[in-house]
Coordinates of C-alpha atoms in Angstrom, one line a residue:
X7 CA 0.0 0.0 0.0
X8 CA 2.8 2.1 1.1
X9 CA 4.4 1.7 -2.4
X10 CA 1.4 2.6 -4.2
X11 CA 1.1 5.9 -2.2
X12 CA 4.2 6.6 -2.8
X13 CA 3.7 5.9 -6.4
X14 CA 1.0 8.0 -6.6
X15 CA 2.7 11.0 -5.0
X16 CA 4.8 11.1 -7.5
X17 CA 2.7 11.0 -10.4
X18 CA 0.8 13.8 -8.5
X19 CA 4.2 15.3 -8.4
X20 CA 5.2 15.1 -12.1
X21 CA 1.7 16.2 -13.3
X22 CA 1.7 19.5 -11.0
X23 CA 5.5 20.1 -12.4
X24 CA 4.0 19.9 -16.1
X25 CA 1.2 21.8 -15.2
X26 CA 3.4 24.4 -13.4
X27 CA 5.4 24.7 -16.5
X28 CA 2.6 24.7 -19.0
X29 CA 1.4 27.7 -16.7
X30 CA 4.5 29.6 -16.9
X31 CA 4.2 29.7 -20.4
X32 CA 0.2 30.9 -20.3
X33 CA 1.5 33.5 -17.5
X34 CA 4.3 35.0 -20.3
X35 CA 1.4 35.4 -23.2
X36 CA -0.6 37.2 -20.4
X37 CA 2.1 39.8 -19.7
X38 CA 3.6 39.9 -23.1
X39 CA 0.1 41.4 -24.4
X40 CA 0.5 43.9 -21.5
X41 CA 4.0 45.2 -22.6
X42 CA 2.5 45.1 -26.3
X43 CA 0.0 47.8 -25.4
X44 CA 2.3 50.2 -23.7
X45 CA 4.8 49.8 -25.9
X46 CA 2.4 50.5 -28.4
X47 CA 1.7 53.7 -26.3
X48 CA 5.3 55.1 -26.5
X49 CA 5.2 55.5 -30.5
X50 CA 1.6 55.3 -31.6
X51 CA 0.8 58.8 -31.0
X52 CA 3.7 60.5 -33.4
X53 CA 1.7 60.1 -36.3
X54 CA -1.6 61.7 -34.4
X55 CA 0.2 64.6 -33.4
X56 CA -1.3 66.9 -36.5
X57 CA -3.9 66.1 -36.3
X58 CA -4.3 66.2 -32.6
X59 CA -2.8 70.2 -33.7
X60 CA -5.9 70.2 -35.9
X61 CA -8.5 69.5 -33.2
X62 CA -7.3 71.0 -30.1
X63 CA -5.3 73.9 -31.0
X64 CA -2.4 73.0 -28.5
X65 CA 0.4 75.6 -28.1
X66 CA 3.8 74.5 -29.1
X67 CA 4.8 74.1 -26.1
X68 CA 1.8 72.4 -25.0
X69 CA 2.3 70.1 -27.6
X70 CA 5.8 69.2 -27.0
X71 CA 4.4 68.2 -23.4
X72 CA 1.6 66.4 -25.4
X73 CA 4.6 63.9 -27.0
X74 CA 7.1 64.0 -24.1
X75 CA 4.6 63.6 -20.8
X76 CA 4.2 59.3 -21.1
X77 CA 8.0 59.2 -21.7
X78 CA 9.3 61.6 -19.1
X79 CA 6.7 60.5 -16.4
X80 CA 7.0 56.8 -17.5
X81 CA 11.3 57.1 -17.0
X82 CA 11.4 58.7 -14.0
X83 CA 8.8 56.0 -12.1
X84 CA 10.0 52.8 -13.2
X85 CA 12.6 52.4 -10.3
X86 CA 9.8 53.5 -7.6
X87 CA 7.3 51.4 -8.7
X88 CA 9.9 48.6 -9.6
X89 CA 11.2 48.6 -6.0
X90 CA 7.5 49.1 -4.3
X91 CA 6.5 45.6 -6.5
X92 CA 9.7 43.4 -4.8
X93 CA 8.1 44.8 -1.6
X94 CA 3.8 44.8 -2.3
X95 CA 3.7 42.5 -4.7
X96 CA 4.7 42.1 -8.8
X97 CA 1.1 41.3 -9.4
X98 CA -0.2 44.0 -7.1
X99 CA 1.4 46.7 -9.1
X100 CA 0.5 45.2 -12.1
X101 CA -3.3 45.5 -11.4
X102 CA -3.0 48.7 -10.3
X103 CA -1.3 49.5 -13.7
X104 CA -3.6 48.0 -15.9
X105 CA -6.6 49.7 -14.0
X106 CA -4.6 53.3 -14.0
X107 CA -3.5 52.9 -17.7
X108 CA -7.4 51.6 -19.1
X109 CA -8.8 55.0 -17.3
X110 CA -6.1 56.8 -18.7
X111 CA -6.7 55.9 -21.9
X112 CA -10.4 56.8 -21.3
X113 CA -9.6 60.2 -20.5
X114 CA -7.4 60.9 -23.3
X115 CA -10.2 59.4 -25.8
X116 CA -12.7 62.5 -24.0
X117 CA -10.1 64.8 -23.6
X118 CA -11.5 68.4 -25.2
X119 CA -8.9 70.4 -24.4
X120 CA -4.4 70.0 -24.3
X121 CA -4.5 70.3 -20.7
X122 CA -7.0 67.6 -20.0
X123 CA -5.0 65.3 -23.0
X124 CA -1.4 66.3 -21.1
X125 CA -2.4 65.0 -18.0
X126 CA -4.1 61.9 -19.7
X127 CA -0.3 61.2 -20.8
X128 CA 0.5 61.8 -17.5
X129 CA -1.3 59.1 -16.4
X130 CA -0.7 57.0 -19.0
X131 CA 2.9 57.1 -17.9
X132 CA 2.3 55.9 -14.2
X133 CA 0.7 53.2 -15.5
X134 CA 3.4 52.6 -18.1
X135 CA 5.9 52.5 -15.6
X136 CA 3.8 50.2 -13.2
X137 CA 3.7 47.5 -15.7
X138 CA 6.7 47.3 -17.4
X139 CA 9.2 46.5 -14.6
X140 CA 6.4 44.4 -12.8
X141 CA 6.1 42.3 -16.1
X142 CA 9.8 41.7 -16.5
X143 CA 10.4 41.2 -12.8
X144 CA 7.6 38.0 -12.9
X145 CA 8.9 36.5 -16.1
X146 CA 12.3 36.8 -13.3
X147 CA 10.4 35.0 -10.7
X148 CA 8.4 32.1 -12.8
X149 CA 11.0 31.0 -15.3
X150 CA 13.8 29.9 -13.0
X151 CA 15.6 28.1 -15.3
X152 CA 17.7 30.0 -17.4
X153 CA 16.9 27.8 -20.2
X154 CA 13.0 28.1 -20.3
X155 CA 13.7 32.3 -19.0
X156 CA 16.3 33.3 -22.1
X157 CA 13.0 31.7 -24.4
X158 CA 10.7 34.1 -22.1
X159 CA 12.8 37.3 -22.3
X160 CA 13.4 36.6 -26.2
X161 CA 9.9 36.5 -26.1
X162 CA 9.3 39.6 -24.1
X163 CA 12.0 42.0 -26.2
X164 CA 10.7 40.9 -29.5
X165 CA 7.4 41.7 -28.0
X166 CA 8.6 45.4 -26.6
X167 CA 10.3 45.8 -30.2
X168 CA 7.0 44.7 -32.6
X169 CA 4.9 47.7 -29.9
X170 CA 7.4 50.3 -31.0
X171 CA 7.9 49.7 -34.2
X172 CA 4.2 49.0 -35.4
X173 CA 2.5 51.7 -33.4
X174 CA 3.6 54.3 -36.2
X175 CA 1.5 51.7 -38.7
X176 CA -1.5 51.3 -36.3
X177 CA -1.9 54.6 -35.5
X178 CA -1.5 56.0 -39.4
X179 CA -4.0 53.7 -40.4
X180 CA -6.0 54.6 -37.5
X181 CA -5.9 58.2 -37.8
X182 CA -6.5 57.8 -41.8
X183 CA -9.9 56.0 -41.0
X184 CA -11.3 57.3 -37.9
X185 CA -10.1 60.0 -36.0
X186 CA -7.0 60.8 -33.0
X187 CA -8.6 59.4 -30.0
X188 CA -9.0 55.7 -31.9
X189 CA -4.9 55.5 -30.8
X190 CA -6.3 55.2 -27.0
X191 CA -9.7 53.8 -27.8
X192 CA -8.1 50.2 -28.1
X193 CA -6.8 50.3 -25.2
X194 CA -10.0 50.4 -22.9
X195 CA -11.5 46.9 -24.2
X196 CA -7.9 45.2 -23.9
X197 CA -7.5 46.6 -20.4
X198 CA -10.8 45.2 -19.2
X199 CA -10.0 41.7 -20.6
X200 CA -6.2 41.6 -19.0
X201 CA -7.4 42.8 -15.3
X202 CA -9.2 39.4 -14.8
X203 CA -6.6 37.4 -16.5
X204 CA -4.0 38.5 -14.9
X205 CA -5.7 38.4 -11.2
X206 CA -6.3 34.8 -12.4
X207 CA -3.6 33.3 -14.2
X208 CA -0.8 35.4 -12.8
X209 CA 1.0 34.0 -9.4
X210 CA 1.9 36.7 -7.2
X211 CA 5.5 36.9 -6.2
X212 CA 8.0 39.4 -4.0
X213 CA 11.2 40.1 -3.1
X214 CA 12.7 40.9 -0.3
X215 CA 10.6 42.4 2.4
X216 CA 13.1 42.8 5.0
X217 CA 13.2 46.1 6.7
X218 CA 11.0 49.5 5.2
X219 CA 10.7 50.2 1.8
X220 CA 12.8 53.7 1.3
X221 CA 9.8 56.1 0.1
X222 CA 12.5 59.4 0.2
X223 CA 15.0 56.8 -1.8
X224 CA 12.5 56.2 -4.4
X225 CA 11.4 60.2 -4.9
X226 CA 15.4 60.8 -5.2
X227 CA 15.3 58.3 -8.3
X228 CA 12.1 59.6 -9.2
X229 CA 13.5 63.5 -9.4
X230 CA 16.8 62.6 -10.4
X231 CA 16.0 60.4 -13.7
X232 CA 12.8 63.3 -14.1
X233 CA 15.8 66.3 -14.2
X234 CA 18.2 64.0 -16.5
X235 CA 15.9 62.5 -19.6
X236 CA 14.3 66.2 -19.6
X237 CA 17.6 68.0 -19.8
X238 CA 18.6 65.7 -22.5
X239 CA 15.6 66.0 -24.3
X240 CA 15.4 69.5 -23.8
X241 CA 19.3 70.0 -25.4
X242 CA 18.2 67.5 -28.2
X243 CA 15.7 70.5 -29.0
X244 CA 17.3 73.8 -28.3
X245 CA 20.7 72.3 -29.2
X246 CA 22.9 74.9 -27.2
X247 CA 24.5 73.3 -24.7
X248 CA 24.7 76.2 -22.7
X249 CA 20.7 77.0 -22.4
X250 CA 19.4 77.2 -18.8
X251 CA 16.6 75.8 -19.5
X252 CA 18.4 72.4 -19.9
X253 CA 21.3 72.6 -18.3
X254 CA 20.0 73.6 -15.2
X255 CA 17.2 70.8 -14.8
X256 CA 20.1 67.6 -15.9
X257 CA 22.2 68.9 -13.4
X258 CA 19.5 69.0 -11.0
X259 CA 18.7 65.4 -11.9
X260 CA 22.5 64.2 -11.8
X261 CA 22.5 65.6 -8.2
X262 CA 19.7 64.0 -7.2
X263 CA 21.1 60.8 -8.3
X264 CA 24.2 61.2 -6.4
X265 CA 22.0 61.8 -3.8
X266 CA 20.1 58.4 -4.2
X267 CA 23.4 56.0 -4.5
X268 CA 24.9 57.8 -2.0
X269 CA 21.4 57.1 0.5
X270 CA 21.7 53.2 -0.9
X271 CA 25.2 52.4 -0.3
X272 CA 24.2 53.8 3.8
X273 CA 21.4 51.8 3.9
X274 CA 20.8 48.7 5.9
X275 CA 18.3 47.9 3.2
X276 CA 18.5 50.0 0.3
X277 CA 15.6 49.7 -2.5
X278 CA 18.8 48.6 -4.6
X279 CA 21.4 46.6 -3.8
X280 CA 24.2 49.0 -5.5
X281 CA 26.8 46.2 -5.3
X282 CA 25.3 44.3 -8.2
X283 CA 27.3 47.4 -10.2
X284 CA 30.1 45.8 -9.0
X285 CA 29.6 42.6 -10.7
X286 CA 31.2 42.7 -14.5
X287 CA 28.7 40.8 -16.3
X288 CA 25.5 43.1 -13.9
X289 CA 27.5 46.7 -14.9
X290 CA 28.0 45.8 -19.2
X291 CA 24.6 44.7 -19.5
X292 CA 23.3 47.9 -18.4
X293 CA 25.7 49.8 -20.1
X294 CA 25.0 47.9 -23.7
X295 CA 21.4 48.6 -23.1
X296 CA 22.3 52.8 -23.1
X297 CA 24.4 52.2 -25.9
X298 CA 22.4 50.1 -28.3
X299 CA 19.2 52.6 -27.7
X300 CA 22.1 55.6 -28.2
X301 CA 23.1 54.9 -31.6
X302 CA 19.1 53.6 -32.6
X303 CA 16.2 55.5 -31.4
X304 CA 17.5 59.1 -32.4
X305 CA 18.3 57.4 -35.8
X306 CA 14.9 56.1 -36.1
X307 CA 13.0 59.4 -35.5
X308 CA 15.3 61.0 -38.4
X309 CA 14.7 57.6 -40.6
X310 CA 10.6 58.5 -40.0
X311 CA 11.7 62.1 -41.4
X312 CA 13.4 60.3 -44.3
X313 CA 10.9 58.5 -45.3
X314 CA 7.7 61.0 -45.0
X315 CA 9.9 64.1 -46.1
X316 CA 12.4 62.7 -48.9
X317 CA 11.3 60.0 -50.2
X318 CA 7.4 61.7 -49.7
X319 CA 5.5 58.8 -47.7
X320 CA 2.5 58.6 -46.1
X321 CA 2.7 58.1 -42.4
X322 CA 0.8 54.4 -43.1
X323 CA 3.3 53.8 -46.1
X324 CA 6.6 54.9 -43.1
X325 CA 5.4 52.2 -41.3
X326 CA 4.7 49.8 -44.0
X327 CA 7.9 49.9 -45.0
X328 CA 9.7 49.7 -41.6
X329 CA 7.4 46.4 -41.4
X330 CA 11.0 44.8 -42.2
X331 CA 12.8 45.3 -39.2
X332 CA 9.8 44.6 -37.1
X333 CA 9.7 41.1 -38.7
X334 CA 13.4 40.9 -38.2
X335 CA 13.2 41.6 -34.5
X336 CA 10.6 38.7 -34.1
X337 CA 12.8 36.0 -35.8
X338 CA 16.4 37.4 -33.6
X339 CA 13.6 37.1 -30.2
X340 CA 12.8 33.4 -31.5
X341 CA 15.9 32.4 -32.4
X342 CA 17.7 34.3 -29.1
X343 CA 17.7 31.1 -27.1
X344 CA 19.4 29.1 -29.2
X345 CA 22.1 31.9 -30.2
X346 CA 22.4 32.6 -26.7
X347 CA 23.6 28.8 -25.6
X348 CA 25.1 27.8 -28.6
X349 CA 27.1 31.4 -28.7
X350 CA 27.4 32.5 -25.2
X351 CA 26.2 36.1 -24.0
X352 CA 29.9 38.1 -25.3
X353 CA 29.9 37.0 -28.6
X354 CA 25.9 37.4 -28.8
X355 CA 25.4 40.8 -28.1
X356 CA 29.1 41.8 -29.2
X357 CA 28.4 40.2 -32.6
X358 CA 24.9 42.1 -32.4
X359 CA 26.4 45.3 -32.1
X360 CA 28.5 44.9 -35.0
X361 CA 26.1 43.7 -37.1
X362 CA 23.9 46.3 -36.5
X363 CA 26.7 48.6 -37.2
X364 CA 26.9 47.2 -40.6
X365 CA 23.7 47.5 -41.3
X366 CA 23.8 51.3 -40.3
X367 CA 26.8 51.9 -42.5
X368 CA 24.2 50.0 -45.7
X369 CA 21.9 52.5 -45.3
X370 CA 24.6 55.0 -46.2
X371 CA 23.6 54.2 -49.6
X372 CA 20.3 55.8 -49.5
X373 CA 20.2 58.9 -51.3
X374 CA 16.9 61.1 -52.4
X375 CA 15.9 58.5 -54.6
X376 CA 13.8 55.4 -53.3
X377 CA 15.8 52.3 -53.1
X378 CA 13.3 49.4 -51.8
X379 CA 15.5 46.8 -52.1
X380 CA 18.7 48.5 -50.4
X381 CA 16.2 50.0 -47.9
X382 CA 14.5 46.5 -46.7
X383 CA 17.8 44.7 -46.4
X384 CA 19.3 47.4 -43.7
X385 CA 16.2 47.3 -42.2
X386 CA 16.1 43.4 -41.6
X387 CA 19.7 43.4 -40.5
X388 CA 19.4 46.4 -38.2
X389 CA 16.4 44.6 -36.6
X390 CA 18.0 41.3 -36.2
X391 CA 21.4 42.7 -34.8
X392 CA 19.5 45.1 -32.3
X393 CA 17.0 42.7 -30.6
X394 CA 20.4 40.0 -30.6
X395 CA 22.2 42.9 -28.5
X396 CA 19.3 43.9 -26.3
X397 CA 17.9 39.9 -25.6
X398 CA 21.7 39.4 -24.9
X399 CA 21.7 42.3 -22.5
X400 CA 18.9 42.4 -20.6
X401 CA 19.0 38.0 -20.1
X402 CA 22.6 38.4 -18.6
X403 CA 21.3 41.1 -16.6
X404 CA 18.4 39.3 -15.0
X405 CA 20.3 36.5 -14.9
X406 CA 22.8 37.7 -12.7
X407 CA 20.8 40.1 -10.4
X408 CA 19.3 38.1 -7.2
X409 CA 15.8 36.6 -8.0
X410 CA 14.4 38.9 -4.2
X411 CA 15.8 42.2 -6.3
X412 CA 14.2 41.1 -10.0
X413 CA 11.9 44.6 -9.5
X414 CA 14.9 46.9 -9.1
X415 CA 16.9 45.1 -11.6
X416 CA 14.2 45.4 -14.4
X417 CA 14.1 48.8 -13.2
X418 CA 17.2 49.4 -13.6
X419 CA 17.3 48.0 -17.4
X420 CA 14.1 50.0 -18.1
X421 CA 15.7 53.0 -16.8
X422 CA 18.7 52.3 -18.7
X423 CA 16.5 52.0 -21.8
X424 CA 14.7 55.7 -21.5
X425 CA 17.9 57.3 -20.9
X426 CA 19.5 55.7 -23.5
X427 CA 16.6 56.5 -25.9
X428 CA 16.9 60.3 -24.6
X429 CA 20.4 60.9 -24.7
X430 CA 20.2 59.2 -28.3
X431 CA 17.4 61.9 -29.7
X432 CA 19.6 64.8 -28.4
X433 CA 23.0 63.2 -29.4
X434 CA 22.3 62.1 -33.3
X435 CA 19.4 65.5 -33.5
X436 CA 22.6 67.6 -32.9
X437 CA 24.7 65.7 -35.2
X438 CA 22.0 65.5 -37.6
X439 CA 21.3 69.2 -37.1
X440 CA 25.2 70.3 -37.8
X441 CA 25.6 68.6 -40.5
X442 CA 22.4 69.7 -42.2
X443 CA 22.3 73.6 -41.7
X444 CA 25.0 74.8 -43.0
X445 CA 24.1 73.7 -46.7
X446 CA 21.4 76.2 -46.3
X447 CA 23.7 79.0 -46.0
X448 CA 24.0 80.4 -49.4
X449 CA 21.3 79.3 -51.8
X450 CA 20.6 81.1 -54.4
X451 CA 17.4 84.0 -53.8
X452 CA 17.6 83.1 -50.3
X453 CA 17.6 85.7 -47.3
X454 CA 20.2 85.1 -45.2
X455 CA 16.8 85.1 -42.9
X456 CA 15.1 82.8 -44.7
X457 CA 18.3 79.9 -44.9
X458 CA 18.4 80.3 -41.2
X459 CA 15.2 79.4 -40.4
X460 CA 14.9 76.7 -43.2
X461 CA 18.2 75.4 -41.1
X462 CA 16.2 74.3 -38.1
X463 CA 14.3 71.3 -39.8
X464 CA 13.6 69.6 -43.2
X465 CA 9.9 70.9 -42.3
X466 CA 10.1 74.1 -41.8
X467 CA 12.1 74.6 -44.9
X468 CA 9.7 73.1 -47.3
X469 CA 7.4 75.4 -45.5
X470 CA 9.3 78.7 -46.1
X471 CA 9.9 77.0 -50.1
X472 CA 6.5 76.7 -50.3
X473 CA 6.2 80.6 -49.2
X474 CA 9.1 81.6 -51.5
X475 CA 7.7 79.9 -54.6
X476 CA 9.3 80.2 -58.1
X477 CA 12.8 79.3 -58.7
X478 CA 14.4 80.8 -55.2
X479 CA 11.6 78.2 -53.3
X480 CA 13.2 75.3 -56.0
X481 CA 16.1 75.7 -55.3
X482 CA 15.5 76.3 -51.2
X483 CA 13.5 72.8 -51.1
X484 CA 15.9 70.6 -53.5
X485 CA 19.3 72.1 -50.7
X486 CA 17.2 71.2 -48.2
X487 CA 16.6 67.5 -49.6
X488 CA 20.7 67.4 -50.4
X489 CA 21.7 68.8 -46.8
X490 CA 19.3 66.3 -45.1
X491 CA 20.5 63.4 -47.0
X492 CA 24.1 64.3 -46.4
X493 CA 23.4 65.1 -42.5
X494 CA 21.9 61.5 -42.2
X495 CA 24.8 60.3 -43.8
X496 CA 27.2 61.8 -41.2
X497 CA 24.7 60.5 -38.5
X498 CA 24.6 57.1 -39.8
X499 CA 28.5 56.8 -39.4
X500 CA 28.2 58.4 -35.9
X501 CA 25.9 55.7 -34.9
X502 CA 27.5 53.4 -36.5
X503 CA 30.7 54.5 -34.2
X504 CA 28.9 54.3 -31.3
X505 CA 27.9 50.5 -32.1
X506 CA 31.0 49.3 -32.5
X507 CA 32.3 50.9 -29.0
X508 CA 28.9 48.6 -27.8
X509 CA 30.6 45.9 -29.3
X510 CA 34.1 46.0 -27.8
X511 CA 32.6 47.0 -24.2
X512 CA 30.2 43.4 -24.5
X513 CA 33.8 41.6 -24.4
X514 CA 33.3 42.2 -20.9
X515 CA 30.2 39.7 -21.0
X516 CA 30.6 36.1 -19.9
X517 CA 32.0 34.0 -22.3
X518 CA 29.5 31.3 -22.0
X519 CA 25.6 31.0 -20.6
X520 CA 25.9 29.1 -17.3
X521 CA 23.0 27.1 -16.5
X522 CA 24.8 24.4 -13.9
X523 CA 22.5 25.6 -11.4
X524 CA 19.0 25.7 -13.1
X525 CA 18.1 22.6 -11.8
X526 CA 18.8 23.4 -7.8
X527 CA 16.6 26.9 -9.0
X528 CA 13.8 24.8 -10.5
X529 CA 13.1 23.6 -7.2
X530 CA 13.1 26.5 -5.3
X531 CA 9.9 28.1 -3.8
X532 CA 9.5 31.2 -6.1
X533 CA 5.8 32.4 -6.4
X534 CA 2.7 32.2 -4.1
X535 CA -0.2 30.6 -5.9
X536 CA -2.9 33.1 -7.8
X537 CA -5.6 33.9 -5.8
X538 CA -8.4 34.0 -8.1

């Protein structure tokens, strides 16, 4: 009889492992369709923004705050709300996110005036920056075996890159057919669906909970990464770096921050552990992260300009044909598994980082005529080589971050991702900028007036062409093609330059993806059961 119990503990055994792991997998679609949606968020709007202009009349600089609220508000609340999850609860925070983005959303769908749509952005943000670190922090805490978890984040970058880089397309078609507010209106019924899936499906899981949680420590973070990604944004637009306006807020920002490791490394416990930047493989990851989104996301705001301005595309047709490296990302998130063991996270994301670079140095060949062909190849390549370097990145630096701190650590990456993204929009949008004015400078039936203002943006000068007219607004609009082609030439080699640093600073990496102690993981208790 004995044996028979025994017999039939394990098969009980076995089947609730399979289950377990069946689960796991049900648990990642759950959160990956979460990330989708406010990842989605970060891009879909650009392509509203005139006609938002249209409808509400927003003053410029009310529209700036339109674009830059979710971004700035999202950045500077990821480590708070990353931290507060390890304590509360992932799946808490997560809740509360879905619930705060969904009414968001609904706001910003009745939202009359710029005000009311600003601080619908607002609160968009929170919510953004409840459920990104809380999603990457439980794909942490369910996968424990590195295996099964490098399949999970693959599957959660590719994921982050398909939100960005289709919500241009989604929101052009969109806006074509229906009006502005349609770019929140989705997210209402998808919201009420993932509340009670989530609560459901999800396990709840925490950290460490071992003395308070540092409330002062996380408004440091909070200010500090507020003062830096909105002094970098605000020298990628003014592009003097001696302007008050931005200097005086990043070095607010940098201070704060100071402030913040400073309180950490004090504290008995510290929201996070600071030493992880002490460990090699913790330190590059992050660092890789800031560099990959330095050299890309400025590039791919001018590459948007490219396409609409030069080559004359509809904002449907930009992200029709940028389709490419969105495909491209999915495949390098499928196959990043495999790459990763069979390669080992140094040559993965070093290899990434060059091949990326490549691919940025192919697009050199674009000129102001359409080149499909030439145009779809750099694109796949730069998609596959970037989500290669980011999976690399961020796996090595879960991986090697304490399973109690997985909320501060996908903080940490997150934050590292914004920043990275900002410095890279006011980095290659100076480049970009220097190398593009001065071929404005002595056109032919041009004030010297006239060229100036035509110098600030490929826009504006087709604008003042279009005012000029006859031959002097000709030749004003073709310089202003040739100039803009040549400045994203320069840019291109400049990101390209700042790939292939990425590359030699991921030789710090491991060499090889450790998994000896997967299976002693496996069995550890990780999660509490849902609670339905």
């Amino acid at each position: 009889m004995s044996g028979t119990s025994t017999a039939a503990g394990r098969l009980h055994h076995h089947l609730a492992a399979l289950a377990g792991r069946a689960n796991r997998w049900v648990v990642l679609v759950v959160l990956c369709t979460s990330l989708l949606l406010v990842a989605l968020d970060s891009t879909i709007l650009y392509v509203a923004l005139p006609s938002v202009t249209e409808d509400l009349r927003p003053t410029s600089v009310e529209l700036l705050w339109i674009g830059d609220a979710y971004p700035l508000i999202c950045a500077s609340l990821l480590i708070l709300f990353g931290t507060l999850g390890d304590r509360v609860g992932r799946r808490r925070i997560l809740l509360l996110g879905y619930g705060l983005f969904g009414a968001a959303s609904a706001l910003a769908v009745l939202a009359d005036s710029a005000q009311v749509l600003i601080l619908a952005r607002a609160l968009l943000g929170i919510g953004g920056a409840m459920i990104m670190p809380a999603t990457l922090s439980i794909v942490r805490d369910v996968f424990p075996d590195r295996r099964e978890r490098a399949v999970a984040i693959g599957v959660w970058t590719a994921v982050a890159a398909i939100g960005a880089a289709t919500g241009p397309v989604l929101g052009g078609f969109l806006v074509e057919h229906y009006w502005w507010g349609s770019v929140f209106l989705i997210n209402i019924p998808l919201m009420a669906v993932m509340l009670p899936l989530c609560r459901v499906l999800v396990p709840e899981s925490k950290g460490r909970a071992d003395g308070p949680w540092d409330l002062f420590g996380a408004l440091l973070a909070a200010l500090g990464v507020l003062g830096v990604v909105y002094g970098i944004k605000e020298l990628g637009m003014d592009r003097d770096l001696l302007d008050a306006g931005a200097v005086l807020p990043f070095l607010a920002g940098v201070a704060f921050l100071v402030l913040f490791v400073r309180r950490q490394r004090r504290r008995e416990h510290p929201l996070i552990d600071m030493r992880l930047f002490s460990r090699a493989a913790f330190s590059t990851s992050v660092g890789c992260i800031v560099i990959a989104m330095l050299a890309l996301v400025g590039l791919e705001l001018i590459a948007v300009q490219y396409l609409q301005l030069v080559l004359e595309m509809t904002p449907l047709e930009t992200g029709l044909r940028m389709l490419p490296l969105t495909f491209a990302a999915m495949v390098a998130g499928v196959l990043g598994s495999w790459i990763l063991r069979r390669f080992g996270p140094r040559t993965m994301v070093s290899c990434g980082f060059a091949l990326t670079a490549c691919a940025v140095l192919l697009l050199c060949l674009m000129g102001e005529q359409d080149r499909p062909w030439l145009l779809g190849a750099g694109f796949v390549l730069l998609g596959f080589g970037f989500q290669s370097t980011l999976f690399g990145a961020y796996e090595s630096m879960l991986t090697e971050a304490p399973a109690d701190d997985a909320g501060g650590a996908a903080a940490i990456g997150e934050t590292s991702y914004q920043l990275g993204a900002g410095m890279g929009i006011a980095l290659l949008g100076s480049v970009m900028n220097a190398a593009y004015a001065p071929g404005l400078t002595h056109v032919q039936g041009v004030s010297e007036v006239a060229s100036g203002a035509a110098g600030h943006s490929l826009g504006e000068a087709y604008q003042i062409a279009a005012r000029l007219g006859g031959g002097a607004g000709s030749a004003l609009r073709e310089a202003a093609r040739g100039s803009f082609v040549h400045g994203l030439h320069v840019t291109l080699i400049v990101s390209a330059v700042l790939l292939l640093v990425g590359a030699g600073a991921a030789l710090r990496l491991p060499r090889r993806m450790d998994c000896e102690t997967a299976a002693a993981e496996e069995h550890a208790p990780r999660a509490e059961a849902p609670v339905a």
